[in-house]
CSV table of C-alpha atoms and ligand atoms in Angstrom, one decimal:
chain,number,residue,atom,x,y,z
I,1,MET,CA,107.9,-48.4,115.2
I,2,GLN,CA,107.1,-49.1,111.6
I,3,ASN,CA,108.7,-52.5,111.7
I,4,LEU,CA,106.7,-53.4,114.8
I,5,LYS,CA,103.5,-52.2,113.1
I,6,ASN,CA,104.2,-54.2,110.0
I,7,HIS,CA,104.9,-57.3,112.1
I,8,LEU,CA,101.6,-56.9,114.0
I,9,LYS,CA,99.7,-56.3,110.8
I,10,THR,CA,101.0,-59.5,109.3
I,11,ILE,CA,99.8,-61.4,112.4
I,12,SER,CA,96.4,-59.6,112.1
I,13,LYS,CA,96.0,-61.0,108.6
I,14,PHE,CA,96.2,-64.5,109.9
I,15,GLU,CA,93.6,-63.6,112.5
I,16,SER,CA,91.4,-62.2,109.7
I,17,ALA,CA,91.5,-65.6,108.0
I,18,VAL,CA,90.6,-67.3,111.3
I,19,SER,CA,87.6,-65.0,111.7
I,20,LEU,CA,86.3,-65.7,108.2
I,21,LEU,CA,86.7,-69.4,108.7
I,22,SER,CA,85.0,-69.2,112.1
I,23,TRP,CA,82.1,-67.0,110.7
I,24,ASP,CA,81.5,-69.6,108.0
I,25,PHE,CA,81.7,-72.4,110.7
I,26,GLU,CA,78.8,-70.8,112.5
I,27,THR,CA,76.7,-69.9,109.5
I,28,TYR,CA,77.0,-71.8,106.2
I,29,MET,CA,79.5,-74.6,106.5
I,30,PRO,CA,78.1,-78.1,105.8
I,31,PRO,CA,77.9,-80.0,109.1
I,32,LYS,CA,80.2,-82.8,108.0
I,33,ALA,CA,83.1,-80.3,107.5
I,34,ALA,CA,83.1,-79.4,111.2
I,35,GLN,CA,86.0,-81.6,112.4
I,36,LYS,CA,88.4,-80.7,109.6
I,37,ARG,CA,87.5,-77.0,109.8
I,38,ALA,CA,88.3,-76.9,113.5
I,39,GLU,CA,91.7,-78.3,112.7
I,40,ILE,CA,92.3,-75.7,110.0
I,41,ILE,CA,91.2,-72.9,112.3
I,42,GLY,CA,93.5,-74.3,115.1
I,43,GLU,CA,96.5,-74.5,112.7
I,44,ILE,CA,96.2,-70.9,111.5
I,45,ALA,CA,95.4,-69.5,115.0
I,46,GLY,CA,98.3,-71.5,116.4
I,47,HIS,CA,100.6,-70.0,113.7
I,48,ALA,CA,99.5,-66.5,114.5
I,49,PHE,CA,100.0,-67.1,118.2
I,50,LYS,CA,103.5,-68.4,117.5
I,51,LEU,CA,104.3,-65.4,115.5
I,52,PHE,CA,103.1,-63.1,118.2
I,53,THR,CA,105.0,-64.9,121.0
I,54,SER,CA,108.2,-65.1,119.0
I,55,ASP,CA,111.3,-63.4,120.3
I,56,LYS,CA,111.0,-61.1,117.2
I,57,THR,CA,107.9,-59.5,118.7
I,58,GLY,CA,109.7,-58.8,122.0
I,59,LEU,CA,112.7,-57.3,120.2
I,60,LEU,CA,110.6,-55.1,118.0
I,61,ILE,CA,108.6,-53.8,121.0
I,62,GLU,CA,111.8,-53.1,122.9
I,63,LYS,CA,113.2,-51.1,120.0
I,64,ALA,CA,110.0,-49.2,119.2
I,65,GLU,CA,109.6,-48.2,122.8
I,66,SER,CA,112.4,-45.6,122.5
I,67,GLU,CA,111.0,-44.2,119.3
I,68,ALA,CA,107.3,-43.9,120.2
I,69,SER,CA,106.2,-40.3,120.4
I,70,SER,CA,102.6,-40.0,119.5
I,71,ASP,CA,99.8,-41.2,121.8
I,72,ILE,CA,98.7,-43.7,119.2
I,73,ASP,CA,102.1,-45.3,118.9
I,74,LYS,CA,102.4,-45.4,122.7
I,75,ALA,CA,99.1,-47.1,122.9
I,76,VAL,CA,100.1,-49.7,120.3
I,77,ILE,CA,103.1,-50.6,122.3
I,78,ARG,CA,101.2,-50.6,125.6
I,79,VAL,CA,98.6,-53.0,124.4
I,80,ALA,CA,101.0,-55.2,122.4
I,81,LYS,CA,103.5,-55.4,125.3
I,82,LYS,CA,100.8,-56.3,127.9
I,83,GLU,CA,99.5,-59.2,125.6
I,84,TYR,CA,103.0,-60.3,124.8
I,85,GLU,CA,104.2,-60.5,128.4
I,86,LYS,CA,101.1,-62.2,129.4
I,87,ALA,CA,101.4,-64.9,126.7
I,88,LYS,CA,105.1,-65.4,127.6
I,89,LYS,CA,104.3,-66.0,131.3
I,90,ILE,CA,102.1,-69.1,130.6
I,91,PRO,CA,104.1,-72.2,129.8
I,92,PRO,CA,103.0,-73.7,126.5
I,93,GLU,CA,102.2,-77.1,128.1
I,94,LEU,CA,99.8,-75.5,130.6
I,95,PHE,CA,98.2,-73.5,127.8
I,96,LYS,CA,97.8,-76.6,125.7
I,97,GLU,CA,96.4,-78.6,128.7
I,98,PHE,CA,93.9,-75.8,129.3
I,99,GLN,CA,92.8,-75.9,125.6
I,100,ILE,CA,92.4,-79.6,125.5
I,101,THR,CA,90.5,-79.6,128.9
I,102,THR,CA,88.1,-76.9,127.8
I,103,SER,CA,87.3,-78.4,124.4
I,104,LYS,CA,86.5,-81.7,126.2
I,105,ALA,CA,84.5,-79.8,128.8
I,106,GLN,CA,82.3,-78.2,126.2
I,107,HIS,CA,81.3,-81.6,125.0
I,108,PHE,CA,80.5,-82.8,128.5
I,109,TRP,CA,78.7,-79.6,129.4
I,110,GLU,CA,76.4,-80.1,126.5
I,111,ILE,CA,75.6,-83.7,127.5
I,112,ALA,CA,75.2,-82.7,131.1
I,113,LYS,CA,72.8,-79.9,130.1
I,114,ASN,CA,70.8,-82.2,127.8
I,115,GLU,CA,70.6,-84.9,130.5
I,116,ASN,CA,70.0,-82.3,133.2
I,117,ASN,CA,72.8,-83.7,135.3
I,118,PHE,CA,75.5,-81.5,136.8
I,119,ALA,CA,77.5,-84.6,137.9
I,120,ILE,CA,78.5,-85.3,134.3
I,121,PHE,CA,80.1,-81.8,134.0
I,122,GLN,CA,81.5,-81.6,137.5
I,123,PRO,CA,84.9,-83.3,137.1
I,124,HIS,CA,85.6,-81.2,134.0
I,125,LEU,CA,84.8,-78.0,135.7
I,126,GLU,CA,86.9,-79.0,138.6
I,127,LYS,CA,89.8,-79.5,136.2
I,128,ILE,CA,89.2,-76.1,134.6
I,129,VAL,CA,89.1,-74.3,138.0
I,130,GLU,CA,92.4,-76.0,138.9
I,131,LEU,CA,94.1,-75.0,135.7
I,132,THR,CA,92.7,-71.5,135.8
I,133,GLY,CA,94.2,-71.2,139.3
I,134,LYS,CA,97.6,-72.3,137.9
I,135,ILE,CA,97.3,-69.8,135.0
I,136,VAL,CA,96.6,-67.0,137.5
I,137,ASP,CA,99.6,-68.1,139.6
I,138,CYS,CA,101.7,-67.8,136.4
I,139,LEU,CA,100.3,-64.3,135.5
I,140,GLY,CA,100.5,-63.1,139.2
I,141,TYR,CA,98.2,-61.1,141.3
I,142,LYS,CA,98.3,-58.7,144.2
I,143,GLU,CA,95.1,-58.5,146.2
I,144,ASN,CA,92.7,-61.1,144.8
I,145,LYS,CA,93.2,-63.9,142.3
I,146,TYR,CA,90.1,-62.8,140.6
I,147,ASP,CA,91.7,-59.5,139.6
I,148,THR,CA,93.9,-61.3,137.1
I,149,LEU,CA,90.8,-62.9,135.5
I,150,LEU,CA,88.9,-59.7,135.4
I,151,ASP,CA,91.8,-57.9,133.9
I,152,GLN,CA,91.6,-60.1,130.8
I,153,TYR,CA,88.3,-58.6,129.9
I,154,GLU,CA,88.2,-55.3,131.8
I,155,PRO,CA,91.8,-54.1,132.0
I,156,GLY,CA,92.4,-52.0,135.1
I,157,LEU,CA,89.2,-52.9,137.0
I,158,LYS,CA,89.8,-54.5,140.4
I,159,THR,CA,87.6,-57.0,142.2
I,160,SER,CA,87.3,-54.7,145.2
I,161,GLN,CA,85.8,-52.0,142.9
I,162,LEU,CA,83.4,-54.4,141.4
I,163,LYS,CA,82.3,-55.6,144.9
I,164,LYS,CA,81.7,-52.0,145.8
I,165,ILE,CA,79.5,-51.4,142.8
I,166,ILE,CA,77.6,-54.6,143.5
I,167,SER,CA,77.0,-53.6,147.1
I,168,TYR,CA,75.0,-50.6,145.7
I,169,VAL,CA,73.3,-52.2,142.7
I,170,LYS,CA,72.2,-55.5,144.4
I,171,PRO,CA,70.0,-54.0,147.1
I,172,PHE,CA,68.7,-51.4,144.7
I,173,LEU,CA,67.5,-54.1,142.2
I,174,VAL,CA,66.2,-56.6,144.9
I,175,ASN,CA,64.1,-53.8,146.4
I,176,PHE,CA,63.0,-52.4,143.0
I,177,LEU,CA,61.9,-55.9,141.9
I,178,ASP,CA,59.7,-56.1,145.1
I,179,LYS,CA,58.3,-52.7,144.3
I,180,ILE,CA,57.3,-53.7,140.8
I,181,GLU,CA,55.1,-56.4,142.2
I,182,ASN,CA,52.6,-53.7,143.2
I,183,GLY,CA,52.5,-52.1,139.8
I,184,THR,CA,50.4,-52.8,136.7
I,185,LYS,CA,51.9,-55.9,135.0
I,186,PRO,CA,52.1,-55.5,131.2
I,187,ASP,CA,50.1,-57.9,129.1
I,188,ASP,CA,52.6,-59.6,126.7
I,189,LYS,CA,50.3,-62.1,125.1
I,190,ILE,CA,50.5,-60.2,121.9
I,191,LEU,CA,54.1,-61.2,121.5
I,192,THR,CA,53.4,-64.9,121.3
I,193,GLY,CA,51.9,-66.4,118.2
I,194,ASP,CA,53.2,-67.7,114.8
I,195,PHE,CA,55.3,-65.1,113.1
I,196,SER,CA,56.6,-65.6,109.6
I,197,ILE,CA,60.4,-65.8,109.5
I,198,GLU,CA,60.4,-63.9,106.1
I,199,LYS,CA,58.7,-61.0,107.8
I,200,GLN,CA,61.1,-61.0,110.7
I,201,LYS,CA,64.0,-61.0,108.3
I,202,LYS,CA,62.5,-58.1,106.5
I,203,PHE,CA,62.0,-56.1,109.7
I,204,SER,CA,65.6,-56.9,110.9
I,205,GLU,CA,67.0,-55.5,107.7
I,206,LYS,CA,64.9,-52.4,108.0
I,207,ILE,CA,66.2,-51.8,111.6
I,208,LEU,CA,69.8,-52.1,110.4
I,209,ASP,CA,69.0,-49.4,107.8
I,210,PHE,CA,67.4,-47.1,110.4
I,211,LEU,CA,70.3,-47.5,112.7
I,212,ASN,CA,72.9,-46.7,110.0
I,213,TYR,CA,74.6,-50.0,109.9
I,214,ASP,CA,76.8,-49.9,106.8
I,215,LYS,CA,75.6,-52.9,104.7
I,216,ASN,CA,78.3,-52.3,102.1
I,217,ALA,CA,80.8,-53.1,104.8
I,218,GLY,CA,78.9,-55.9,106.5
I,219,ARG,CA,76.0,-58.4,106.3
I,220,LEU,CA,73.3,-60.0,108.3
I,221,ASP,CA,73.0,-63.8,108.6
I,222,VAL,CA,71.6,-66.5,110.8
I,223,SER,CA,73.3,-68.6,113.5
I,224,ALA,CA,72.3,-70.6,116.6
I,225,HIS,CA,73.7,-67.9,118.9
I,226,PRO,CA,73.8,-64.4,117.5
I,227,PHE,CA,77.2,-62.7,117.3
I,228,THR,CA,79.2,-59.9,115.7
I,229,ILE,CA,82.5,-60.6,114.0
I,230,THR,CA,85.1,-58.3,112.4
I,231,ILE,CA,86.7,-60.1,109.5
I,232,GLY,CA,88.8,-57.1,108.6
I,233,ALA,CA,88.6,-53.5,107.5
I,234,PHE,CA,85.1,-52.8,106.0
I,235,ASP,CA,83.9,-56.2,106.9
I,236,VAL,CA,81.9,-56.4,110.1
I,237,ARG,CA,79.3,-59.1,110.0
I,238,ILE,CA,76.4,-59.8,112.3
I,239,THR,CA,74.0,-62.7,112.9
I,240,THR,CA,70.7,-63.0,114.5
I,241,ARG,CA,68.2,-65.9,115.1
I,242,TYR,CA,64.6,-66.3,114.2
I,243,SER,CA,61.9,-68.1,116.1
I,244,ARG,CA,58.4,-68.5,114.7
I,245,SER,CA,56.9,-68.4,118.2
I,246,ASP,CA,59.0,-65.6,119.6
I,247,LEU,CA,59.0,-62.2,117.9
I,248,LYS,CA,61.1,-60.4,120.5
I,249,ASN,CA,64.1,-62.7,120.0
I,250,SER,CA,65.1,-61.7,116.5
I,251,ILE,CA,64.3,-58.0,116.9
I,252,PHE,CA,66.4,-57.5,120.0
I,253,SER,CA,69.2,-59.8,118.9
I,254,THR,CA,69.5,-57.8,115.7
I,255,ILE,CA,69.6,-54.5,117.5
I,256,HIS,CA,72.1,-55.8,120.1
I,257,GLU,CA,74.5,-57.1,117.5
I,258,CYS,CA,74.0,-54.0,115.4
I,259,GLY,CA,75.2,-52.0,118.4
I,260,HIS,CA,78.4,-54.1,118.5
I,261,ALA,CA,78.9,-53.7,114.8
I,262,LEU,CA,78.4,-49.9,114.8
I,263,TYR,CA,81.3,-49.7,117.3
I,264,GLU,CA,83.5,-51.9,115.1
I,265,GLN,CA,82.5,-49.9,111.9
I,266,GLY,CA,83.5,-46.7,113.7
I,267,ILE,CA,87.1,-47.7,114.6
I,268,PRO,CA,89.4,-45.4,112.6
I,269,GLU,CA,90.9,-46.8,109.5
I,270,ASP,CA,94.5,-46.2,110.5
I,271,PHE,CA,94.0,-48.3,113.7
I,272,ARG,CA,93.1,-51.3,111.6
I,273,GLU,CA,95.2,-54.5,111.9
I,274,LEU,CA,96.8,-53.0,115.0
I,275,PRO,CA,96.2,-54.0,118.6
I,276,ILE,CA,94.3,-50.6,119.2
I,277,GLY,CA,92.0,-51.3,116.3
I,278,GLU,CA,89.2,-52.8,118.5
I,279,GLY,CA,86.9,-51.9,121.3
I,280,ALA,CA,88.3,-50.6,124.6
I,281,SER,CA,87.1,-53.7,126.5
I,282,MET,CA,84.5,-56.3,126.6
I,283,ALA,CA,82.2,-54.2,128.8
I,284,ILE,CA,82.6,-51.0,126.7
I,285,HIS,CA,81.6,-53.2,123.7
I,286,GLU,CA,78.7,-54.4,125.7
I,287,SER,CA,77.8,-50.9,126.6
I,288,GLN,CA,77.3,-50.1,122.9
I,289,SER,CA,75.2,-53.1,122.1
I,290,ARG,CA,73.0,-52.5,125.2
I,291,PHE,CA,72.7,-48.8,124.6
I,292,TRP,CA,71.1,-49.5,121.2
I,293,GLU,CA,69.2,-52.6,122.3
I,294,ASN,CA,67.8,-51.3,125.6
I,295,ILE,CA,68.1,-47.5,126.0
I,296,VAL,CA,67.1,-46.9,122.4
I,297,GLY,CA,65.5,-50.1,121.2
I,298,ARG,CA,63.2,-50.7,124.1
I,299,SER,CA,62.1,-47.0,124.4
I,300,LEU,CA,58.7,-45.8,123.7
I,301,ASN,CA,59.9,-43.1,121.2
I,302,PHE,CA,61.9,-45.7,119.2
I,303,TRP,CA,58.7,-47.8,118.8
I,304,LYS,CA,56.6,-44.7,118.0
I,305,PHE,CA,59.0,-44.1,115.1
I,306,VAL,CA,59.4,-47.7,113.8
I,307,TYR,CA,55.8,-48.9,114.5
I,308,PRO,CA,54.3,-47.8,111.1
I,309,THR,CA,57.0,-49.8,109.4
I,310,PHE,CA,56.6,-52.7,111.8
I,311,CYS,CA,52.8,-52.8,111.3
I,312,GLU,CA,53.2,-52.6,107.5
I,313,ILE,CA,55.1,-55.9,107.8
I,314,PHE,CA,53.2,-57.5,110.7
I,315,SER,CA,49.6,-56.4,109.9
I,316,GLU,CA,48.4,-58.4,112.8
I,317,PHE,CA,49.6,-55.5,115.1
I,318,GLU,CA,47.6,-52.8,113.2
I,319,ASN,CA,45.1,-52.6,116.1
I,320,VAL,CA,47.6,-52.9,118.9
I,321,PRO,CA,48.4,-49.5,120.4
I,322,VAL,CA,52.1,-48.8,120.4
I,323,GLU,CA,52.1,-48.1,124.2
I,324,LYS,CA,50.8,-51.6,124.8
I,325,PHE,CA,53.5,-53.1,122.5
I,326,TRP,CA,56.2,-51.1,124.3
I,327,LYS,CA,55.0,-52.2,127.7
I,328,ALA,CA,54.9,-55.8,126.5
I,329,ILE,CA,58.5,-55.8,125.4
I,330,ASN,CA,59.5,-54.4,128.7
I,331,LYS,CA,57.8,-56.9,131.0
I,332,VAL,CA,59.8,-57.8,134.1
I,333,GLU,CA,59.9,-61.4,135.2
I,334,ARG,CA,61.5,-63.4,138.0
I,335,SER,CA,62.9,-66.0,135.7
I,336,PHE,CA,65.6,-68.6,135.6
I,337,ILE,CA,67.4,-67.9,132.3
I,338,ARG,CA,70.0,-65.1,132.1
I,339,THR,CA,69.8,-64.7,128.3
I,340,GLU,CA,66.0,-64.2,128.4
I,341,ALA,CA,66.2,-61.8,131.4
I,342,ASP,CA,64.7,-58.3,131.3
I,343,GLU,CA,66.6,-55.1,132.1
I,344,VAL,CA,65.7,-55.2,135.8
I,345,THR,CA,66.6,-58.8,136.7
I,346,TYR,CA,69.5,-59.2,134.2
I,347,ASN,CA,72.3,-57.8,136.5
I,348,LEU,CA,71.1,-60.0,139.4
I,349,HIS,CA,71.9,-63.0,137.2
I,350,ILE,CA,75.4,-61.7,136.7
I,351,MET,CA,76.1,-60.9,140.3
I,352,LEU,CA,75.3,-64.5,141.3
I,353,ARG,CA,77.8,-65.8,138.7
I,354,PHE,CA,80.4,-63.3,139.7
I,355,GLU,CA,80.1,-64.2,143.4
I,356,ILE,CA,80.4,-67.9,142.5
I,357,GLU,CA,83.4,-67.4,140.3
I,358,GLU,CA,85.2,-65.3,142.8
I,359,ALA,CA,84.7,-67.8,145.6
I,360,LEU,CA,85.7,-70.7,143.3
I,361,ILE,CA,89.0,-69.2,142.2
I,362,ASN,CA,89.9,-68.3,145.8
I,363,ASN,CA,89.0,-71.8,147.0
I,364,LYS,CA,86.2,-70.6,149.3
I,365,ILE,CA,83.7,-73.0,147.8
I,366,SER,CA,84.0,-76.2,145.8
I,367,VAL,CA,82.6,-77.2,142.4
I,368,LYS,CA,80.5,-80.0,143.8
I,369,ASP,CA,78.4,-77.6,145.9
I,370,LEU,CA,77.6,-75.3,143.0
I,371,PRO,CA,74.0,-76.6,142.3
I,372,VAL,CA,73.0,-75.9,145.9
I,373,ILE,CA,74.8,-72.6,146.1
I,374,TRP,CA,73.3,-71.6,142.7
I,375,ASN,CA,69.7,-72.2,144.0
I,376,GLU,CA,70.3,-70.5,147.3
I,377,LYS,CA,71.5,-67.3,145.5
I,378,MET,CA,68.6,-67.5,143.0
I,379,LYS,CA,66.2,-67.6,145.9
I,380,GLU,CA,67.9,-64.7,147.6
I,381,TYR,CA,68.3,-62.4,144.6
I,382,ILE,CA,65.5,-63.2,142.1
I,383,GLY,CA,63.1,-65.1,144.4
I,384,VAL,CA,62.7,-68.2,142.3
I,385,ILE,CA,64.5,-71.6,142.3
I,386,PRO,CA,64.9,-73.5,139.0
I,387,GLU,CA,63.6,-77.1,139.2
I,388,LYS,CA,66.2,-78.4,136.8
I,389,GLU,CA,69.9,-78.0,136.8
I,390,SER,CA,69.8,-77.4,133.1
I,391,ASP,CA,67.8,-74.2,133.9
I,392,GLY,CA,70.1,-73.4,136.7
I,393,VAL,CA,73.8,-74.0,137.2
I,394,LEU,CA,74.2,-75.6,133.7
I,395,GLN,CA,72.5,-72.9,131.6
I,396,ASP,CA,75.6,-71.0,130.4
I,397,VAL,CA,78.4,-72.3,128.2
I,398,HIS,CA,81.0,-69.8,129.6
I,399,TRP,CA,82.5,-72.0,132.3
I,400,SER,CA,83.1,-74.9,129.9
I,401,HIS,CA,85.2,-72.4,127.9
I,402,GLY,CA,87.1,-71.5,131.0
I,403,SER,CA,86.0,-67.9,130.6
I,404,PHE,CA,86.1,-66.9,134.2
I,405,GLY,CA,86.0,-63.1,134.6
I,406,TYR,CA,83.8,-62.6,131.6
I,407,PHE,CA,80.3,-62.4,133.1
I,408,PRO,CA,80.9,-59.1,134.9
I,409,SER,CA,81.3,-57.5,131.4
I,410,TYR,CA,77.6,-57.9,130.8
I,411,MET,CA,76.7,-56.0,134.0
I,412,LEU,CA,79.3,-53.3,133.5
I,413,GLY,CA,78.1,-52.8,130.0
I,414,ASN,CA,74.6,-51.9,131.4
I,415,LEU,CA,76.2,-49.5,133.9
I,416,TYR,CA,78.5,-47.9,131.3
I,417,ALA,CA,75.7,-47.5,128.9
I,418,ALA,CA,73.5,-45.6,131.4
I,419,GLN,CA,76.4,-43.3,132.3
I,420,PHE,CA,77.2,-42.6,128.7
I,421,TYR,CA,73.5,-42.0,128.1
I,422,HIS,CA,73.4,-39.5,130.9
I,423,THR,CA,76.3,-37.5,129.5
I,424,MET,CA,74.9,-37.8,126.0
I,425,THR,CA,71.6,-36.2,126.9
I,426,LYS,CA,73.5,-33.2,128.3
I,427,ASP,CA,75.1,-32.7,124.8
I,428,ILE,CA,72.0,-33.7,122.9
I,429,SER,CA,69.2,-32.1,125.0
I,430,ASP,CA,66.5,-33.1,122.5
I,431,PHE,CA,67.6,-36.8,122.6
I,432,ASP,CA,64.0,-38.1,122.9
I,433,GLU,CA,62.7,-35.9,120.1
I,434,ARG,CA,65.5,-37.2,117.8
I,435,ILE,CA,64.6,-40.8,118.5
I,436,LEU,CA,61.0,-40.0,117.8
I,437,GLN,CA,62.0,-38.5,114.4
I,438,GLY,CA,64.3,-41.5,113.6
I,439,ASP,CA,67.4,-39.3,113.7
I,440,PHE,CA,69.7,-42.0,115.0
I,441,LYS,CA,72.6,-40.5,113.0
I,442,SER,CA,73.3,-37.7,115.4
I,443,ILE,CA,73.3,-40.1,118.3
I,444,LEU,CA,75.7,-42.4,116.5
I,445,ASN,CA,77.9,-39.5,115.6
I,446,TRP,CA,78.2,-38.7,119.3
I,447,LEU,CA,79.2,-42.3,120.1
I,448,ARG,CA,81.6,-42.2,117.2
I,449,GLU,CA,83.3,-39.0,118.3
I,450,LYS,CA,83.6,-39.9,122.0
I,451,ILE,CA,84.0,-43.6,122.0
I,452,HIS,CA,84.4,-45.4,118.7
I,453,SER,CA,87.1,-43.2,117.3
I,454,LYS,CA,89.3,-43.9,120.3
I,455,GLY,CA,89.6,-47.7,119.6
I,456,LYS,CA,91.6,-49.3,122.3
I,457,ILE,CA,93.8,-46.3,123.0
I,458,TYR,CA,92.4,-45.9,126.6
I,459,GLU,CA,91.7,-48.5,129.2
I,460,PRO,CA,87.9,-48.7,129.9
I,461,LEU,CA,87.7,-46.7,133.1
I,462,GLU,CA,90.0,-44.0,131.6
I,463,LEU,CA,87.7,-43.8,128.6
I,464,LEU,CA,84.7,-43.6,130.8
I,465,LYS,CA,86.2,-40.7,132.7
I,466,ASN,CA,87.3,-38.9,129.6
I,467,VAL,CA,83.8,-39.1,128.1
I,468,THR,CA,81.6,-38.6,131.2
I,469,GLY,CA,84.0,-36.7,133.5
I,470,GLU,CA,83.4,-39.2,136.3
I,471,ASP,CA,84.4,-42.6,137.6
I,472,LEU,CA,82.0,-45.4,137.2
I,473,ASN,CA,78.9,-44.4,139.0
I,474,PRO,CA,76.1,-47.0,139.2
I,475,GLU,CA,73.5,-44.3,140.2
I,476,TYR,CA,73.0,-43.5,136.6
I,477,TYR,CA,71.9,-47.0,135.9
I,478,ALA,CA,69.6,-47.0,139.0
I,479,ASN,CA,68.0,-43.7,137.9
I,480,TYR,CA,67.5,-44.9,134.4
I,481,ILE,CA,65.8,-48.1,135.6
I,482,THR,CA,63.7,-46.3,138.2
I,483,LYS,CA,62.4,-43.7,135.7
I,484,LYS,CA,61.6,-46.2,132.9
I,485,PHE,CA,59.9,-48.9,134.9
I,486,THR,CA,58.0,-46.5,137.2
I,487,MET,CA,56.3,-45.4,134.0
I,488,ILE,CA,55.8,-48.9,132.6
I,489,TYR,CA,54.4,-50.3,135.8
I,490,ASN,CA,52.5,-47.1,136.8
I,491,LEU,CA,54.2,-47.1,140.2
G,501,LIG,CO1,76.9,-58.6,123.3
């Protein structure tokens, strides 16, 4: 067991180097260095992959299996074995072809998006879908090809379960969106203007302090797309972005990434450099970021607490009542762009993508029809049709990466967050009061004890059941949305 752990820790150190180089790539690296840097990252990542897929790993896992007694050791073996067997099933030539295809596709996706022309991206996406199908065939599947893709991000979750959840959430959201039309629409003009980047930075730093992000074990920087990255133990970094005309963007990007980082900072030290030393799944990770961003960060009590600090920095808000500000940041809109979507419409954007992906991988639709299918679904779910392909089918980078199966994580994150929140308020009955007082520590401690300290020991649905005593139940999300937006829209 110890030999296996040492071997995995060695591999993890190479991955740490890759993380640091990648972080620098996205933040401070001079632009001319990009090409060479990509090569260096590729070389080291390739080396780590080779080490992991070597026969040595297989032998060490086999030997350790008979020795493992503790739950932690068993989990290390379970996660390592699953990854190892998966990696071994994909022929290196296919893996390489997939990598070359996707890196080319990203380039053409960018051009297609800029030129607002799906046809430029189409052949590349066709190739990606074809190769993804081949990879799924190598990995195997029982009921639905999409299960295999979903399993990469949300281990244990089946497509049939996801469809069942959607069959509840979709009609709920479509109806609720209609209902909101009759409510009082918040006025969000106050959120547009010219806001100093310096002031936004200052406020972002304040928020991180309030939320107990450990700055001695991390830092906040700027990148085109905000992200959180764990370089290694005691080094979990986040980025945000600042826009002079859009105040919301930096505030909620910072809180969102802080949520991811709090999870990573809460992983136990003795899990570090092991396969269990990370979040349980993509969606559990997203549940943490969205819990802090939406359930805490877009609540009235949160703003009642931070508003004095906020107004000290942005004096132009001194005469804006906090309730007005809170309503403005929660305005619901039938809009085209997923990343800018509010809490009510967001999951509809995800369902549309999931349905397209699932149909694509099972050869029920073809890539060339995507622009039409996209618009039909937009009309049906959200009620608007984008005029440009760049605001529609071309808006997300994910498919050019070949990341099929990833999108549902965002929706599941919202559902998990609401279910965790429900359980939390049973344990912390004065939750609202604590937020109002700025006592975020007791809330964080709850998450630490129930979720963060477990790392990747449990599969996501198992963890959810351990924490909440229930299987995934989308009613908690529906109740949360109904209660909150009934108040905001005076329904
Ligand atoms: Co996130």
